[in-house]
PDB file of C-alpha atoms in Angstrom:
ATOM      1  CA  UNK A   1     -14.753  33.318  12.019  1.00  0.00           C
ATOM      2  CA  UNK A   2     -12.343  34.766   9.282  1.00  0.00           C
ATOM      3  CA  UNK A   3      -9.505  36.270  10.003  1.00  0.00           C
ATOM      4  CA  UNK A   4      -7.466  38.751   7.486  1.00  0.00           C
ATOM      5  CA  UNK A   5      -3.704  39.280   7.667  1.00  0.00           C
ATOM      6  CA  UNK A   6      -2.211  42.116   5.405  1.00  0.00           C
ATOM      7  CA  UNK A   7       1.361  41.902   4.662  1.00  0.00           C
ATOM      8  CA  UNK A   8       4.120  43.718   1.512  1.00  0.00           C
ATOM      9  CA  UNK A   9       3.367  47.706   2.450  1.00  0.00           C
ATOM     10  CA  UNK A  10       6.538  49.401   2.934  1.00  0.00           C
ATOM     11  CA  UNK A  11       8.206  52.943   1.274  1.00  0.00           C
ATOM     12  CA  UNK A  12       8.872  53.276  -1.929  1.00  0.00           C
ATOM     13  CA  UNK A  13       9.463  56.207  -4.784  1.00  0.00           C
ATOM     14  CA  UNK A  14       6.742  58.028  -7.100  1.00  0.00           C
ATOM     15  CA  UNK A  15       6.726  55.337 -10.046  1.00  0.00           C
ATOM     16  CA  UNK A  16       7.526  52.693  -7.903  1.00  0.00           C
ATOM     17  CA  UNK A  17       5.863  48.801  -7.376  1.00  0.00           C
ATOM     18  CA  UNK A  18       4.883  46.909  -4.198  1.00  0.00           C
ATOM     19  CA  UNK A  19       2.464  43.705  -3.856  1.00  0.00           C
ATOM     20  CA  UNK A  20       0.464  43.796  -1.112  1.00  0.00           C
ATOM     21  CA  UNK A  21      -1.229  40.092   0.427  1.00  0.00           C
ATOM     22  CA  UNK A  22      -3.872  39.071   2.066  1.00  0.00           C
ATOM     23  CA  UNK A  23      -3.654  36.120   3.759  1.00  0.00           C
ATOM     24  CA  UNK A  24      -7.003  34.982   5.067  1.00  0.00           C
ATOM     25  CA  UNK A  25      -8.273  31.915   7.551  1.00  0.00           C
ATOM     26  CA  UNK A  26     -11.000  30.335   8.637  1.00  0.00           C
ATOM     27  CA  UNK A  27     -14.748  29.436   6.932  1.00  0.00           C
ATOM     28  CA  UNK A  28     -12.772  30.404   2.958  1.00  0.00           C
ATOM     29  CA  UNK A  29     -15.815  28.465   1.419  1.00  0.00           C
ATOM     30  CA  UNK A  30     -18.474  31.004   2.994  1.00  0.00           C
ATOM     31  CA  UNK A  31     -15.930  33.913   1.114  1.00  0.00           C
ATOM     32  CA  UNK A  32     -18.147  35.654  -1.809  1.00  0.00           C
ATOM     33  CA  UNK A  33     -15.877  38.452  -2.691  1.00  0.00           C
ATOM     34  CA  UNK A  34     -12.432  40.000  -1.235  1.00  0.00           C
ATOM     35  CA  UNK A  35     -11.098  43.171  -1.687  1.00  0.00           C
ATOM     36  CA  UNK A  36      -9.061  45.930  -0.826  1.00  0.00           C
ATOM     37  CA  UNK A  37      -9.911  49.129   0.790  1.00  0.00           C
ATOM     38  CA  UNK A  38      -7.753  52.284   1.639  1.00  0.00           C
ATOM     39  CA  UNK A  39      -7.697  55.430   4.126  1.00  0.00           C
ATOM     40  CA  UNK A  40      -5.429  58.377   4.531  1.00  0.00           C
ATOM     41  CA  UNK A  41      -4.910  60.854   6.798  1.00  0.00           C
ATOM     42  CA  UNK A  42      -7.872  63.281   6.506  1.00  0.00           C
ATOM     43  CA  UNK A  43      -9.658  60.949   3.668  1.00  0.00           C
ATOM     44  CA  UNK A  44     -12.455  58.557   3.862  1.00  0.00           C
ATOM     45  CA  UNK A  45     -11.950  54.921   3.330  1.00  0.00           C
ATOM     46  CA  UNK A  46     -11.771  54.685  -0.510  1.00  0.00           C
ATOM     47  CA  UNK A  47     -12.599  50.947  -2.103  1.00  0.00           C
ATOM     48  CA  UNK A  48      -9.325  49.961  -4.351  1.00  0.00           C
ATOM     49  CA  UNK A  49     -10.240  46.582  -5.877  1.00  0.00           C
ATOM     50  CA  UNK A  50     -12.350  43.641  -5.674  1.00  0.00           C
ATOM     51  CA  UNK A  51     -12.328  40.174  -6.257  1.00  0.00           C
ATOM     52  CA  UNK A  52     -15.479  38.088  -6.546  1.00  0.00           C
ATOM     53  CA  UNK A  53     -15.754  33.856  -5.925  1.00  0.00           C
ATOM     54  CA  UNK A  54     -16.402  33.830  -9.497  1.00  0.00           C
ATOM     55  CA  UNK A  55     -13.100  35.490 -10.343  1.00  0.00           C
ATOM     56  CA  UNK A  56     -14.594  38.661 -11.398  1.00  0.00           C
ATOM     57  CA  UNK A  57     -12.613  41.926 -10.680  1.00  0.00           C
ATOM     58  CA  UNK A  58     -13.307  45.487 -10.007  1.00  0.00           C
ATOM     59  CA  UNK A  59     -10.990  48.543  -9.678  1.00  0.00           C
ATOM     60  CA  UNK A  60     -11.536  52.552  -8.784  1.00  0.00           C
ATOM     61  CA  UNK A  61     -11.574  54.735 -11.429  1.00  0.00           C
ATOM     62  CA  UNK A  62      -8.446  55.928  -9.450  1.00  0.00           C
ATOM     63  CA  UNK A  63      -6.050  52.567  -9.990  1.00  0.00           C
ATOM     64  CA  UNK A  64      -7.382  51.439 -12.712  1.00  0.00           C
ATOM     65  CA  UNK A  65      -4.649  50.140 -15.358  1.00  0.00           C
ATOM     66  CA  UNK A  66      -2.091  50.896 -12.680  1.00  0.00           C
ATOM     67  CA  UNK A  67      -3.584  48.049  -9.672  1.00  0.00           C
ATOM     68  CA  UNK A  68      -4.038  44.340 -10.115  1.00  0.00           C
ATOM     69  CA  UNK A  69      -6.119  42.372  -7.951  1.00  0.00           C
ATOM     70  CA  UNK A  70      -5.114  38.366  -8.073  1.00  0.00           C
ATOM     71  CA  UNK A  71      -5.633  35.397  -5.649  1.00  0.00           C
ATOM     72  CA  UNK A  72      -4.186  32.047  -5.002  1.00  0.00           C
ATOM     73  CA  UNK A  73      -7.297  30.452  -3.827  1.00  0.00           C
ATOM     74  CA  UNK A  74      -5.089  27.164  -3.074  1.00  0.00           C
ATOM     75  CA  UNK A  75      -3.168  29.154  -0.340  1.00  0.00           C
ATOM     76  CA  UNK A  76      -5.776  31.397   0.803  1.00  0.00           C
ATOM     77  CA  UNK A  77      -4.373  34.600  -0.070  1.00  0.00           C
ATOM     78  CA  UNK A  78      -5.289  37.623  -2.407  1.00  0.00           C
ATOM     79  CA  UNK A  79      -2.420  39.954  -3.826  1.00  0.00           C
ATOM     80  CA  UNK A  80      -2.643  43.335  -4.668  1.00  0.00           C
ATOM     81  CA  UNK A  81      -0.056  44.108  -7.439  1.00  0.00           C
ATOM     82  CA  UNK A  82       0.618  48.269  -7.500  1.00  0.00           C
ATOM     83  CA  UNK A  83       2.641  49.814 -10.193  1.00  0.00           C
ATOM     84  CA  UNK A  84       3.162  53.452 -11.288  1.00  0.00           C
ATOM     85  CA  UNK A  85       2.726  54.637  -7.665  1.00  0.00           C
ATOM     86  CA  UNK A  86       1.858  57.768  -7.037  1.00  0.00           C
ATOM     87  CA  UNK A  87       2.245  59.868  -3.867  1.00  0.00           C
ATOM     88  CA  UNK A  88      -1.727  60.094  -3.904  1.00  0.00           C
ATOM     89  CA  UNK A  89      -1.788  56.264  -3.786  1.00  0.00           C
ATOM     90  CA  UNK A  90      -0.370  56.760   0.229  1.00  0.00           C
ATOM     91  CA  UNK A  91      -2.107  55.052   2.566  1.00  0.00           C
ATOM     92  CA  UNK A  92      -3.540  52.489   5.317  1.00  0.00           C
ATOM     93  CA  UNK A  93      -4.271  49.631   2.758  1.00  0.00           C
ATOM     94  CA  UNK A  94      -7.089  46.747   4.521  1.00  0.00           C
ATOM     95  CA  UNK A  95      -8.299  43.593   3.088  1.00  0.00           C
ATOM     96  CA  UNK A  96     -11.428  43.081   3.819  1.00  0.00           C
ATOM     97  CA  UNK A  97     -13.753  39.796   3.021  1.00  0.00           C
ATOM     98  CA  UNK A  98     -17.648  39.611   2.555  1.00  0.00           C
ATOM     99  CA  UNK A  99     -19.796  36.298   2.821  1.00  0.00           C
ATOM    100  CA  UNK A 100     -22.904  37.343   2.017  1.00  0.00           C
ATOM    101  CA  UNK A 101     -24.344  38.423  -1.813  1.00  0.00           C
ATOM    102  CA  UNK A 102     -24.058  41.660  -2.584  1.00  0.00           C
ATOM    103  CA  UNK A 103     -25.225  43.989  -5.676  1.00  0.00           C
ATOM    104  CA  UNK A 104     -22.730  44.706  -8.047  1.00  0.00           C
ATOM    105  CA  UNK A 105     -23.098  48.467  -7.212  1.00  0.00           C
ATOM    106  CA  UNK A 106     -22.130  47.788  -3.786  1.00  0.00           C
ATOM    107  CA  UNK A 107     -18.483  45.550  -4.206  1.00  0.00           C
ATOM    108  CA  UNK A 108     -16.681  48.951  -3.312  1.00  0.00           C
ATOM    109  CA  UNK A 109     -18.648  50.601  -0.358  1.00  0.00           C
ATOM    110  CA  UNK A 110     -17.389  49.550   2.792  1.00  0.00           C
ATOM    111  CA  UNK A 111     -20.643  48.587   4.623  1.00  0.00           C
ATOM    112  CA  UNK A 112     -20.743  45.231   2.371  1.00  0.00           C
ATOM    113  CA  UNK A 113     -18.076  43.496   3.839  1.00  0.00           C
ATOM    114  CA  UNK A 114     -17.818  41.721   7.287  1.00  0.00           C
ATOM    115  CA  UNK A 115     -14.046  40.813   8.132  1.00  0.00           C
ATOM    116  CA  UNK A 116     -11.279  43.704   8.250  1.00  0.00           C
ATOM    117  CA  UNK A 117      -7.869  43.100   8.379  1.00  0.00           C
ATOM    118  CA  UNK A 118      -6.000  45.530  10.179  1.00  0.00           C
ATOM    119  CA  UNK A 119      -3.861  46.846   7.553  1.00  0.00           C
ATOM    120  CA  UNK A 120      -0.231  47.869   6.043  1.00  0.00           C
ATOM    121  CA  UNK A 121       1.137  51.252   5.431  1.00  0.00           C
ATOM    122  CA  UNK A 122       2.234  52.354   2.150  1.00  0.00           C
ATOM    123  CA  UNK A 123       4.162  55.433   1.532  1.00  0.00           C
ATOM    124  CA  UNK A 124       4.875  56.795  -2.078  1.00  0.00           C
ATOM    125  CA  UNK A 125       7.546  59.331  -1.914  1.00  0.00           C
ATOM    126  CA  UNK A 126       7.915  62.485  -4.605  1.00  0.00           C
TER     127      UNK A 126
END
């Protein structure tokens, strides 16, 4: 069983930088991508970014050049580095982990992933 721990959401100002982590445990070596979703009030989950096994990265049109997916595969963890925030960018952040293949059109829709964290706020103030 894996298990997802989110951590690094907080408050911060329109322009503003947080890192988010992931820490994960349990079967890593079963692990074929990670990534991290996001849902605010009224919205559907929206995928954010994605990090395959092979080191291969995806982002939303949305973040893109703004979001940084990374891991440290030697500690288990993937970051999610956020800069020029935007009050749009508010939300329930989740990691969530898949370990089976997937298409490549598929590495942001939700039903391709089978562990969920249970998320960190983040808040991006005007």
């Amino acid at each position: 069983q894996v298990q997802l721990v989110e951590s690094g959401g907080g408050s911060v100002q329109s322009g503003g930088s947080l890192r988010l982590s992931c820490e994960e445990s349990g079967y890593s070596y079963s692990i074929k991508a990670m990534a991290w979703f996001r849902q605010g009030p009224g919205n559907e989950r929206e995928g954010v970014a994605v990090i395959e096994s092979d080191g291969s990265t995806h982002y939303a049109d949305s973040v893109k050049g703004r979001f940084t997916i990374s891991q440290d595969s030697a500690k288990n963890i993937v970051y999610l580095q956020m800069n020029s925030l935007k009050p749009e960018d508010s939300a329930m952040y989740v990691c969530a982990a898949a370990d089976r293949p997937m298409l490549r059109s598929w590495v942001l829709q939700s039903h391709a992933y089978d562990y969920w964290g249970l998320g960190t706020q983040v808040t991006v103030s005007s």
